[in-house]
């Protein structure tokens, strides 16, 4: 699934799995490892 999202002022255009969580996109695709999952 094609996705475009603006992160820290930069557009990120990626192909992702439909079930990918935003937190995993930010950590794994964008390298923003400061992002954490809160209480589940």
Short mmCIF file of N, CA and C in Angstrom, two decimals:
data_model
loop_
_atom_site.label_atom_id
_atom_site.label_comp_id
_atom_site.label_asym_id
_atom_site.label_seq_id
_atom_site.Cartn_x
_atom_site.Cartn_y
_atom_site.Cartn_z
N UNK A 1 0.86 -1.16 0.00
CA UNK A 1 0.00 0.00 0.00
C UNK A 1 0.91 1.23 0.00
N UNK A 2 0.74 2.14 -0.94
CA UNK A 2 1.56 3.35 -0.96
C UNK A 2 1.11 4.33 0.14
N UNK A 3 2.08 4.91 0.82
CA UNK A 3 1.80 5.85 1.92
C UNK A 3 2.70 7.07 1.75
N UNK A 4 2.13 8.24 1.98
CA UNK A 4 2.90 9.47 2.04
C UNK A 4 2.57 10.13 3.36
N UNK A 5 3.61 10.45 4.13
CA UNK A 5 3.42 11.07 5.44
C UNK A 5 4.55 12.09 5.64
N UNK A 6 4.23 13.20 6.27
CA UNK A 6 5.24 14.22 6.54
C UNK A 6 5.73 14.01 7.97
N UNK A 7 7.05 13.79 8.11
CA UNK A 7 7.67 13.55 9.41
C UNK A 7 8.79 14.57 9.58
N UNK A 8 8.69 15.37 10.62
CA UNK A 8 9.68 16.41 10.89
C UNK A 8 9.93 17.30 9.68
N UNK A 9 8.85 17.63 8.98
CA UNK A 9 8.94 18.54 7.84
C UNK A 9 9.36 17.92 6.53
N UNK A 10 9.64 16.62 6.50
CA UNK A 10 10.06 15.95 5.27
C UNK A 10 9.03 14.91 4.87
N UNK A 11 8.67 14.92 3.59
CA UNK A 11 7.71 13.93 3.08
C UNK A 11 8.38 12.57 2.96
N UNK A 12 7.72 11.56 3.44
CA UNK A 12 8.19 10.17 3.34
C UNK A 12 7.21 9.43 2.44
N UNK A 13 7.70 8.91 1.31
CA UNK A 13 6.88 8.14 0.37
C UNK A 13 7.37 6.70 0.45
N UNK A 14 6.51 5.79 0.90
CA UNK A 14 6.92 4.39 1.08
C UNK A 14 5.80 3.44 0.69
N UNK A 15 6.17 2.21 0.42
CA UNK A 15 5.24 1.09 0.25
C UNK A 15 5.26 0.35 1.57
N UNK A 16 4.11 0.17 2.19
CA UNK A 16 4.04 -0.52 3.48
C UNK A 16 2.94 -1.57 3.47
N UNK A 17 3.04 -2.50 4.40
CA UNK A 17 1.99 -3.49 4.60
C UNK A 17 0.79 -2.78 5.23
N UNK A 18 -0.43 -3.14 4.84
CA UNK A 18 -1.63 -2.48 5.40
C UNK A 18 -1.74 -2.58 6.92
N UNK A 19 -1.15 -3.60 7.52
CA UNK A 19 -1.27 -3.78 8.98
C UNK A 19 -0.14 -3.12 9.77
N UNK A 20 0.78 -2.43 9.10
CA UNK A 20 1.91 -1.79 9.79
C UNK A 20 1.41 -0.66 10.69
N UNK A 21 1.82 -0.68 11.95
CA UNK A 21 1.45 0.38 12.89
C UNK A 21 2.32 1.61 12.65
N UNK A 22 1.77 2.79 12.91
CA UNK A 22 2.52 4.03 12.72
C UNK A 22 3.80 4.02 13.53
N UNK A 23 3.76 3.54 14.76
CA UNK A 23 4.96 3.52 15.60
C UNK A 23 6.06 2.68 14.96
N UNK A 24 5.69 1.57 14.33
CA UNK A 24 6.70 0.73 13.66
C UNK A 24 7.21 1.40 12.39
N UNK A 25 6.35 2.11 11.68
CA UNK A 25 6.79 2.88 10.51
C UNK A 25 7.83 3.91 10.92
N UNK A 26 7.55 4.65 11.98
CA UNK A 26 8.47 5.69 12.43
C UNK A 26 9.80 5.11 12.90
N UNK A 27 9.75 4.03 13.66
CA UNK A 27 10.97 3.42 14.19
C UNK A 27 11.79 2.72 13.12
N UNK A 28 11.14 1.86 12.33
CA UNK A 28 11.86 0.99 11.40
C UNK A 28 12.14 1.64 10.06
N UNK A 29 11.20 2.40 9.54
CA UNK A 29 11.36 2.99 8.22
C UNK A 29 12.06 4.34 8.27
N UNK A 30 11.70 5.16 9.26
CA UNK A 30 12.27 6.50 9.36
C UNK A 30 13.47 6.58 10.29
N UNK A 31 13.71 5.52 11.05
CA UNK A 31 14.85 5.51 11.97
C UNK A 31 14.65 6.37 13.21
N UNK A 32 13.42 6.68 13.56
CA UNK A 32 13.13 7.52 14.73
C UNK A 32 12.92 6.62 15.94
N UNK A 33 14.01 6.18 16.52
CA UNK A 33 13.96 5.19 17.60
C UNK A 33 13.51 5.77 18.93
N UNK A 34 13.32 7.06 19.02
CA UNK A 34 12.81 7.66 20.25
C UNK A 34 11.31 7.45 20.41
N UNK A 35 10.67 7.01 19.34
CA UNK A 35 9.23 6.74 19.37
C UNK A 35 8.98 5.41 20.08
N UNK A 36 8.06 5.41 21.05
CA UNK A 36 7.77 4.20 21.82
C UNK A 36 6.27 3.95 21.87
N UNK A 37 5.92 2.69 22.03
CA UNK A 37 4.53 2.30 22.22
C UNK A 37 4.17 2.56 23.67
N UNK A 38 3.03 3.20 23.90
CA UNK A 38 2.58 3.43 25.27
C UNK A 38 1.94 2.18 25.84
N UNK A 39 1.20 2.33 26.89
CA UNK A 39 0.51 1.20 27.52
C UNK A 39 -0.44 0.56 26.52
N UNK A 40 -0.39 -0.75 26.45
CA UNK A 40 -1.24 -1.46 25.50
C UNK A 40 -2.47 -2.00 26.18
#
